Amino acid sequence: MATTVEFLRDYGVDIRPNGQRRWPDELKAQIVAESLKPGMTVNAVAARYGLRANHLSEWRGRARDGRLVLPALAEDDLCFAPLVLREEEAPAMRMAQERSSPDPQALGPVEIVMGQVILRLDGATPAARIAEIVRAIGPTP
């Protein structure tokens, strides 16, 4: 059975003689992505890789700030987001559907909400572009 040092070196971790470890960004991103999966905890993932939970939390913060790029999700990991219509928007939506060529501006902006961030797109944004954006954002933790 491989020791922890051998296991980590197989993943590309540079372990110095004094015990310090230098983790490649790709591996950090993979570990962060694993910690964001439903049912996973920071402590459990950190223990699996033999690192401190506060280091993993720091890496998660870097990913949130855009300083660590997470790997793309497999197509099977895609999920649908709930659609919420406000009552005051329903008549405008009905009128637009009744027209033969709906005016995208009449529908108003498309909003994608990720925590405290709201992404507003023009009503004329093609559905394919919206799908690309949603795939790039990925699921929220």
mmCIF file with all atom_site columns, C-alpha atoms in Angstrom:
data_model
loop_
_atom_site.group_PDB
_atom_site.id
_atom_site.type_symbol
_atom_site.label_atom_id
_atom_site.label_alt_id
_atom_site.label_comp_id
_atom_site.label_asym_id
_atom_site.label_entity_id
_atom_site.label_seq_id
_atom_site.pdbx_PDB_ins_code
_atom_site.Cartn_x
_atom_site.Cartn_y
_atom_site.Cartn_z
_atom_site.occupancy
_atom_site.B_iso_or_equiv
_atom_site.pdbx_formal_charge
_atom_site.auth_seq_id
_atom_site.auth_comp_id
_atom_site.auth_asym_id
_atom_site.auth_atom_id
_atom_site.pdbx_PDB_model_num
ATOM 1   C CA . MET A 1 1   ? 0.000   0.000  0.000   1.00 0.00 ? 1   MET A CA 1
ATOM 2   C CA . ALA A 1 2   ? 1.308   3.454  -0.905  1.00 0.00 ? 2   ALA A CA 1
ATOM 3   C CA . THR A 1 3   ? 2.228   5.906  1.812   1.00 0.00 ? 3   THR A CA 1
ATOM 4   C CA . THR A 1 4   ? 0.657   9.334  1.960   1.00 0.00 ? 4   THR A CA 1
ATOM 5   C CA . VAL A 1 5   ? 3.834   10.875 0.535   1.00 0.00 ? 5   VAL A CA 1
ATOM 6   C CA . GLU A 1 6   ? 3.847   8.479  -2.427  1.00 0.00 ? 6   GLU A CA 1
ATOM 7   C CA . PHE A 1 7   ? 0.129   9.032  -2.959  1.00 0.00 ? 7   PHE A CA 1
ATOM 8   C CA . LEU A 1 8   ? 0.542   12.815 -3.028  1.00 0.00 ? 8   LEU A CA 1
ATOM 9   C CA . ARG A 1 9   ? 3.610   12.694 -5.270  1.00 0.00 ? 9   ARG A CA 1
ATOM 10  C CA . ASP A 1 10  ? 1.597   10.604 -7.749  1.00 0.00 ? 10  ASP A CA 1
ATOM 11  C CA . TYR A 1 11  ? -0.799  13.568 -7.932  1.00 0.00 ? 11  TYR A CA 1
ATOM 12  C CA . GLY A 1 12  ? 2.063   15.992 -8.603  1.00 0.00 ? 12  GLY A CA 1
ATOM 13  C CA . VAL A 1 13  ? 2.418   17.455 -5.110  1.00 0.00 ? 13  VAL A CA 1
ATOM 14  C CA . ASP A 1 14  ? 5.955   18.692 -4.441  1.00 0.00 ? 14  ASP A CA 1
ATOM 15  C CA . ILE A 1 15  ? 6.929   17.656 -0.910  1.00 0.00 ? 15  ILE A CA 1
ATOM 16  C CA . ARG A 1 16  ? 10.005  19.450 0.426   1.00 0.00 ? 16  ARG A CA 1
ATOM 17  C CA . PRO A 1 17  ? 12.456  17.959 2.933   1.00 0.00 ? 17  PRO A CA 1
ATOM 18  C CA . ASN A 1 18  ? 11.002  20.136 5.713   1.00 0.00 ? 18  ASN A CA 1
ATOM 19  C CA . GLY A 1 19  ? 7.517   18.679 5.038   1.00 0.00 ? 19  GLY A CA 1
ATOM 20  C CA . GLN A 1 20  ? 6.030   21.668 3.223   1.00 0.00 ? 20  GLN A CA 1
ATOM 21  C CA . ARG A 1 21  ? 3.859   20.803 0.263   1.00 0.00 ? 21  ARG A CA 1
ATOM 22  C CA . ARG A 1 22  ? 3.331   22.706 -2.975  1.00 0.00 ? 22  ARG A CA 1
ATOM 23  C CA . TRP A 1 23  ? 0.041   21.740 -4.587  1.00 0.00 ? 23  TRP A CA 1
ATOM 24  C CA . PRO A 1 24  ? -0.388  22.260 -8.344  1.00 0.00 ? 24  PRO A CA 1
ATOM 25  C CA . ASP A 1 25  ? -3.271  24.607 -9.199  1.00 0.00 ? 25  ASP A CA 1
ATOM 26  C CA . GLU A 1 26  ? -4.955  21.893 -11.275 1.00 0.00 ? 26  GLU A CA 1
ATOM 27  C CA . LEU A 1 27  ? -5.045  19.569 -8.262  1.00 0.00 ? 27  LEU A CA 1
ATOM 28  C CA . LYS A 1 28  ? -6.246  22.366 -5.976  1.00 0.00 ? 28  LYS A CA 1
ATOM 29  C CA . ALA A 1 29  ? -9.084  23.051 -8.417  1.00 0.00 ? 29  ALA A CA 1
ATOM 30  C CA . GLN A 1 30  ? -9.994  19.350 -8.560  1.00 0.00 ? 30  GLN A CA 1
ATOM 31  C CA . ILE A 1 31  ? -10.056 19.110 -4.754  1.00 0.00 ? 31  ILE A CA 1
ATOM 32  C CA . VAL A 1 32  ? -12.166 22.282 -4.455  1.00 0.00 ? 32  VAL A CA 1
ATOM 33  C CA . ALA A 1 33  ? -14.619 20.952 -7.064  1.00 0.00 ? 33  ALA A CA 1
ATOM 34  C CA . GLU A 1 34  ? -14.884 17.705 -5.097  1.00 0.00 ? 34  GLU A CA 1
ATOM 35  C CA . SER A 1 35  ? -15.633 19.646 -1.903  1.00 0.00 ? 35  SER A CA 1
ATOM 36  C CA . LEU A 1 36  ? -18.494 21.491 -3.656  1.00 0.00 ? 36  LEU A CA 1
ATOM 37  C CA . LYS A 1 37  ? -20.387 18.316 -4.556  1.00 0.00 ? 37  LYS A CA 1
ATOM 38  C CA . PRO A 1 38  ? -23.636 17.718 -2.656  1.00 0.00 ? 38  PRO A CA 1
ATOM 39  C CA . GLY A 1 39  ? -23.096 15.819 0.572   1.00 0.00 ? 39  GLY A CA 1
ATOM 40  C CA . MET A 1 40  ? -19.343 16.479 0.724   1.00 0.00 ? 40  MET A CA 1
ATOM 41  C CA . THR A 1 41  ? -17.780 18.428 3.585   1.00 0.00 ? 41  THR A CA 1
ATOM 42  C CA . VAL A 1 42  ? -14.581 20.443 3.669   1.00 0.00 ? 42  VAL A CA 1
ATOM 43  C CA . ASN A 1 43  ? -13.279 18.322 6.561   1.00 0.00 ? 43  ASN A CA 1
ATOM 44  C CA . ALA A 1 44  ? -13.934 15.010 4.790   1.00 0.00 ? 44  ALA A CA 1
ATOM 45  C CA . VAL A 1 45  ? -12.293 16.096 1.533   1.00 0.00 ? 45  VAL A CA 1
ATOM 46  C CA . ALA A 1 46  ? -9.338  17.655 3.357   1.00 0.00 ? 46  ALA A CA 1
ATOM 47  C CA . ALA A 1 47  ? -8.794  14.459 5.345   1.00 0.00 ? 47  ALA A CA 1
ATOM 48  C CA . ARG A 1 48  ? -8.885  12.382 2.148   1.00 0.00 ? 48  ARG A CA 1
ATOM 49  C CA . TYR A 1 49  ? -5.972  14.363 0.727   1.00 0.00 ? 49  TYR A CA 1
ATOM 50  C CA . GLY A 1 50  ? -4.083  14.755 4.005   1.00 0.00 ? 50  GLY A CA 1
ATOM 51  C CA . LEU A 1 51  ? -4.363  18.543 4.166   1.00 0.00 ? 51  LEU A CA 1
ATOM 52  C CA . ARG A 1 52  ? -5.761  20.957 6.694   1.00 0.00 ? 52  ARG A CA 1
ATOM 53  C CA . ALA A 1 53  ? -9.369  22.025 6.301   1.00 0.00 ? 53  ALA A CA 1
ATOM 54  C CA . ASN A 1 54  ? -8.381  25.707 6.525   1.00 0.00 ? 54  ASN A CA 1
ATOM 55  C CA . HIS A 1 55  ? -6.162  25.280 3.441   1.00 0.00 ? 55  HIS A CA 1
ATOM 56  C CA . LEU A 1 56  ? -9.087  23.837 1.493   1.00 0.00 ? 56  LEU A CA 1
ATOM 57  C CA . SER A 1 57  ? -11.312 26.673 2.718   1.00 0.00 ? 57  SER A CA 1
ATOM 58  C CA . GLU A 1 58  ? -8.710  29.168 1.492   1.00 0.00 ? 58  GLU A CA 1
ATOM 59  C CA . TRP A 1 59  ? -8.642  27.474 -1.931  1.00 0.00 ? 59  TRP A CA 1
ATOM 60  C CA . ARG A 1 60  ? -12.446 27.635 -2.068  1.00 0.00 ? 60  ARG A CA 1
ATOM 61  C CA . GLY A 1 61  ? -12.216 31.373 -1.396  1.00 0.00 ? 61  GLY A CA 1
ATOM 62  C CA . ARG A 1 62  ? -9.730  31.725 -4.251  1.00 0.00 ? 62  ARG A CA 1
ATOM 63  C CA . ALA A 1 63  ? -12.157 29.896 -6.543  1.00 0.00 ? 63  ALA A CA 1
ATOM 64  C CA . ARG A 1 64  ? -14.996 32.233 -5.485  1.00 0.00 ? 64  ARG A CA 1
ATOM 65  C CA . ASP A 1 65  ? -12.775 35.248 -6.220  1.00 0.00 ? 65  ASP A CA 1
ATOM 66  C CA . GLY A 1 66  ? -11.835 33.853 -9.644  1.00 0.00 ? 66  GLY A CA 1
ATOM 67  C CA . ARG A 1 67  ? -8.187  33.260 -8.718  1.00 0.00 ? 67  ARG A CA 1
ATOM 68  C CA . LEU A 1 68  ? -8.538  29.481 -9.057  1.00 0.00 ? 68  LEU A CA 1
ATOM 69  C CA . VAL A 1 69  ? -10.275 28.054 -12.109 1.00 0.00 ? 69  VAL A CA 1
ATOM 70  C CA . LEU A 1 70  ? -12.327 24.950 -11.412 1.00 0.00 ? 70  LEU A CA 1
ATOM 71  C CA . PRO A 1 71  ? -12.495 22.103 -13.926 1.00 0.00 ? 71  PRO A CA 1
ATOM 72  C CA . ALA A 1 72  ? -15.481 21.893 -16.261 1.00 0.00 ? 72  ALA A CA 1
ATOM 73  C CA . LEU A 1 73  ? -18.245 19.587 -15.151 1.00 0.00 ? 73  LEU A CA 1
ATOM 74  C CA . ALA A 1 74  ? -19.141 16.497 -17.116 1.00 0.00 ? 74  ALA A CA 1
ATOM 75  C CA . GLU A 1 75  ? -22.338 16.788 -19.153 1.00 0.00 ? 75  GLU A CA 1
ATOM 76  C CA . ASP A 1 76  ? -24.071 14.401 -16.740 1.00 0.00 ? 76  ASP A CA 1
ATOM 77  C CA . ASP A 1 77  ? -23.647 16.950 -13.929 1.00 0.00 ? 77  ASP A CA 1
ATOM 78  C CA . LEU A 1 78  ? -25.914 19.513 -15.600 1.00 0.00 ? 78  LEU A CA 1
ATOM 79  C CA . CYS A 1 79  ? -29.139 20.327 -13.847 1.00 0.00 ? 79  CYS A CA 1
ATOM 80  C CA . PHE A 1 80  ? -32.071 22.627 -14.436 1.00 0.00 ? 80  PHE A CA 1
ATOM 81  C CA . ALA A 1 81  ? -32.551 25.807 -12.459 1.00 0.00 ? 81  ALA A CA 1
ATOM 82  C CA . PRO A 1 82  ? -36.037 26.743 -11.201 1.00 0.00 ? 82  PRO A CA 1
ATOM 83  C CA . LEU A 1 83  ? -37.912 29.397 -13.171 1.00 0.00 ? 83  LEU A CA 1
ATOM 84  C CA . VAL A 1 84  ? -39.689 31.983 -11.050 1.00 0.00 ? 84  VAL A CA 1
ATOM 85  C CA . LEU A 1 85  ? -42.287 34.314 -12.567 1.00 0.00 ? 85  LEU A CA 1
ATOM 86  C CA . ARG A 1 86  ? -43.644 37.241 -10.631 1.00 0.00 ? 86  ARG A CA 1
ATOM 87  C CA . GLU A 1 87  ? -47.379 37.878 -10.898 1.00 0.00 ? 87  GLU A CA 1
ATOM 88  C CA . GLU A 1 88  ? -46.860 41.313 -12.497 1.00 0.00 ? 88  GLU A CA 1
ATOM 89  C CA . GLU A 1 89  ? -44.783 39.726 -15.285 1.00 0.00 ? 89  GLU A CA 1
ATOM 90  C CA . ALA A 1 90  ? -47.338 37.088 -16.276 1.00 0.00 ? 90  ALA A CA 1
ATOM 91  C CA . PRO A 1 91  ? -49.618 39.384 -18.406 1.00 0.00 ? 91  PRO A CA 1
ATOM 92  C CA . ALA A 1 92  ? -46.625 40.693 -20.386 1.00 0.00 ? 92  ALA A CA 1
ATOM 93  C CA . MET A 1 93  ? -45.509 37.131 -21.038 1.00 0.00 ? 93  MET A CA 1
ATOM 94  C CA . ARG A 1 94  ? -49.016 36.145 -22.201 1.00 0.00 ? 94  ARG A CA 1
ATOM 95  C CA . MET A 1 95  ? -49.253 39.141 -24.546 1.00 0.00 ? 95  MET A CA 1
ATOM 96  C CA . ALA A 1 96  ? -45.858 38.345 -26.041 1.00 0.00 ? 96  ALA A CA 1
ATOM 97  C CA . GLN A 1 97  ? -46.899 34.764 -26.697 1.00 0.00 ? 97  GLN A CA 1
ATOM 98  C CA . GLU A 1 98  ? -50.068 35.904 -28.442 1.00 0.00 ? 98  GLU A CA 1
ATOM 99  C CA . ARG A 1 99  ? -48.154 38.037 -30.946 1.00 0.00 ? 99  ARG A CA 1
ATOM 100 C CA . SER A 1 100 ? -46.915 36.391 -34.123 1.00 0.00 ? 100 SER A CA 1
ATOM 101 C CA . SER A 1 101 ? -43.417 37.875 -33.733 1.00 0.00 ? 101 SER A CA 1
ATOM 102 C CA . PRO A 1 102 ? -42.797 38.765 -30.096 1.00 0.00 ? 102 PRO A CA 1
ATOM 103 C CA . ASP A 1 103 ? -40.758 41.868 -29.304 1.00 0.00 ? 103 ASP A CA 1
ATOM 104 C CA . PRO A 1 104 ? -37.876 40.697 -27.063 1.00 0.00 ? 104 PRO A CA 1
ATOM 105 C CA . GLN A 1 105 ? -37.765 44.060 -25.300 1.00 0.00 ? 105 GLN A CA 1
ATOM 106 C CA . ALA A 1 106 ? -41.391 43.607 -24.189 1.00 0.00 ? 106 ALA A CA 1
ATOM 107 C CA . LEU A 1 107 ? -40.353 40.505 -22.248 1.00 0.00 ? 107 LEU A CA 1
ATOM 108 C CA . GLY A 1 108 ? -37.791 42.416 -20.220 1.00 0.00 ? 108 GLY A CA 1
ATOM 109 C CA . PRO A 1 109 ? -34.376 41.236 -19.142 1.00 0.00 ? 109 PRO A CA 1
ATOM 110 C CA . VAL A 1 110 ? -33.442 37.649 -18.361 1.00 0.00 ? 110 VAL A CA 1
ATOM 111 C CA . GLU A 1 111 ? -31.980 37.322 -14.864 1.00 0.00 ? 111 GLU A CA 1
ATOM 112 C CA . ILE A 1 112 ? -29.587 34.606 -13.733 1.00 0.00 ? 112 ILE A CA 1
ATOM 113 C CA . VAL A 1 113 ? -29.152 34.675 -9.942  1.00 0.00 ? 113 VAL A CA 1
ATOM 114 C CA . MET A 1 114 ? -26.046 33.148 -8.308  1.00 0.00 ? 114 MET A CA 1
ATOM 115 C CA . GLY A 1 115 ? -26.061 33.900 -4.596  1.00 0.00 ? 115 GLY A CA 1
ATOM 116 C CA . GLN A 1 116 ? -25.629 37.658 -4.286  1.00 0.00 ? 116 GLN A CA 1
ATOM 117 C CA . VAL A 1 117 ? -24.710 38.097 -7.954  1.00 0.00 ? 117 VAL A CA 1
ATOM 118 C CA . ILE A 1 118 ? -27.456 38.812 -10.496 1.00 0.00 ? 118 ILE A CA 1
ATOM 119 C CA . LEU A 1 119 ? -26.596 38.529 -14.178 1.00 0.00 ? 119 LEU A CA 1
ATOM 120 C CA . ARG A 1 120 ? -29.067 40.509 -16.333 1.00 0.00 ? 120 ARG A CA 1
ATOM 121 C CA . LEU A 1 121 ? -29.267 39.757 -20.034 1.00 0.00 ? 121 LEU A CA 1
ATOM 122 C CA . ASP A 1 122 ? -31.209 41.571 -22.715 1.00 0.00 ? 122 ASP A CA 1
ATOM 123 C CA . GLY A 1 123 ? -34.545 40.000 -23.666 1.00 0.00 ? 123 GLY A CA 1
ATOM 124 C CA . ALA A 1 124 ? -33.172 39.501 -27.190 1.00 0.00 ? 124 ALA A CA 1
ATOM 125 C CA . THR A 1 125 ? -30.389 37.202 -25.957 1.00 0.00 ? 125 THR A CA 1
ATOM 126 C CA . PRO A 1 126 ? -30.677 33.907 -27.868 1.00 0.00 ? 126 PRO A CA 1
ATOM 127 C CA . ALA A 1 127 ? -31.577 30.827 -25.841 1.00 0.00 ? 127 ALA A CA 1
ATOM 128 C CA . ALA A 1 128 ? -28.389 29.092 -27.002 1.00 0.00 ? 128 ALA A CA 1
ATOM 129 C CA . ARG A 1 129 ? -26.274 31.922 -25.539 1.00 0.00 ? 129 ARG A CA 1
ATOM 130 C CA . ILE A 1 130 ? -28.158 31.778 -22.227 1.00 0.00 ? 130 ILE A CA 1
ATOM 131 C CA . ALA A 1 131 ? -27.558 28.006 -22.103 1.00 0.00 ? 131 ALA A CA 1
ATOM 132 C CA . GLU A 1 132 ? -23.813 28.573 -22.725 1.00 0.00 ? 132 GLU A CA 1
ATOM 133 C CA . ILE A 1 133 ? -23.655 31.070 -19.867 1.00 0.00 ? 133 ILE A CA 1
ATOM 134 C CA . VAL A 1 134 ? -25.510 28.723 -17.484 1.00 0.00 ? 134 VAL A CA 1
ATOM 135 C CA . ARG A 1 135 ? -23.155 25.849 -18.407 1.00 0.00 ? 135 ARG A CA 1
ATOM 136 C CA . ALA A 1 136 ? -20.101 28.086 -17.834 1.00 0.00 ? 136 ALA A CA 1
ATOM 137 C CA . ILE A 1 137 ? -21.366 29.195 -14.420 1.00 0.00 ? 137 ILE A CA 1
ATOM 138 C CA . GLY A 1 138 ? -22.126 25.655 -13.276 1.00 0.00 ? 138 GLY A CA 1
ATOM 139 C CA . PRO A 1 139 ? -24.092 24.704 -10.182 1.00 0.00 ? 139 PRO A CA 1
ATOM 140 C CA . THR A 1 140 ? -23.870 26.928 -7.141  1.00 0.00 ? 140 THR A CA 1
ATOM 141 C CA . PRO A 1 141 ? -22.586 25.439 -3.892  1.00 0.00 ? 141 PRO A CA 1
#
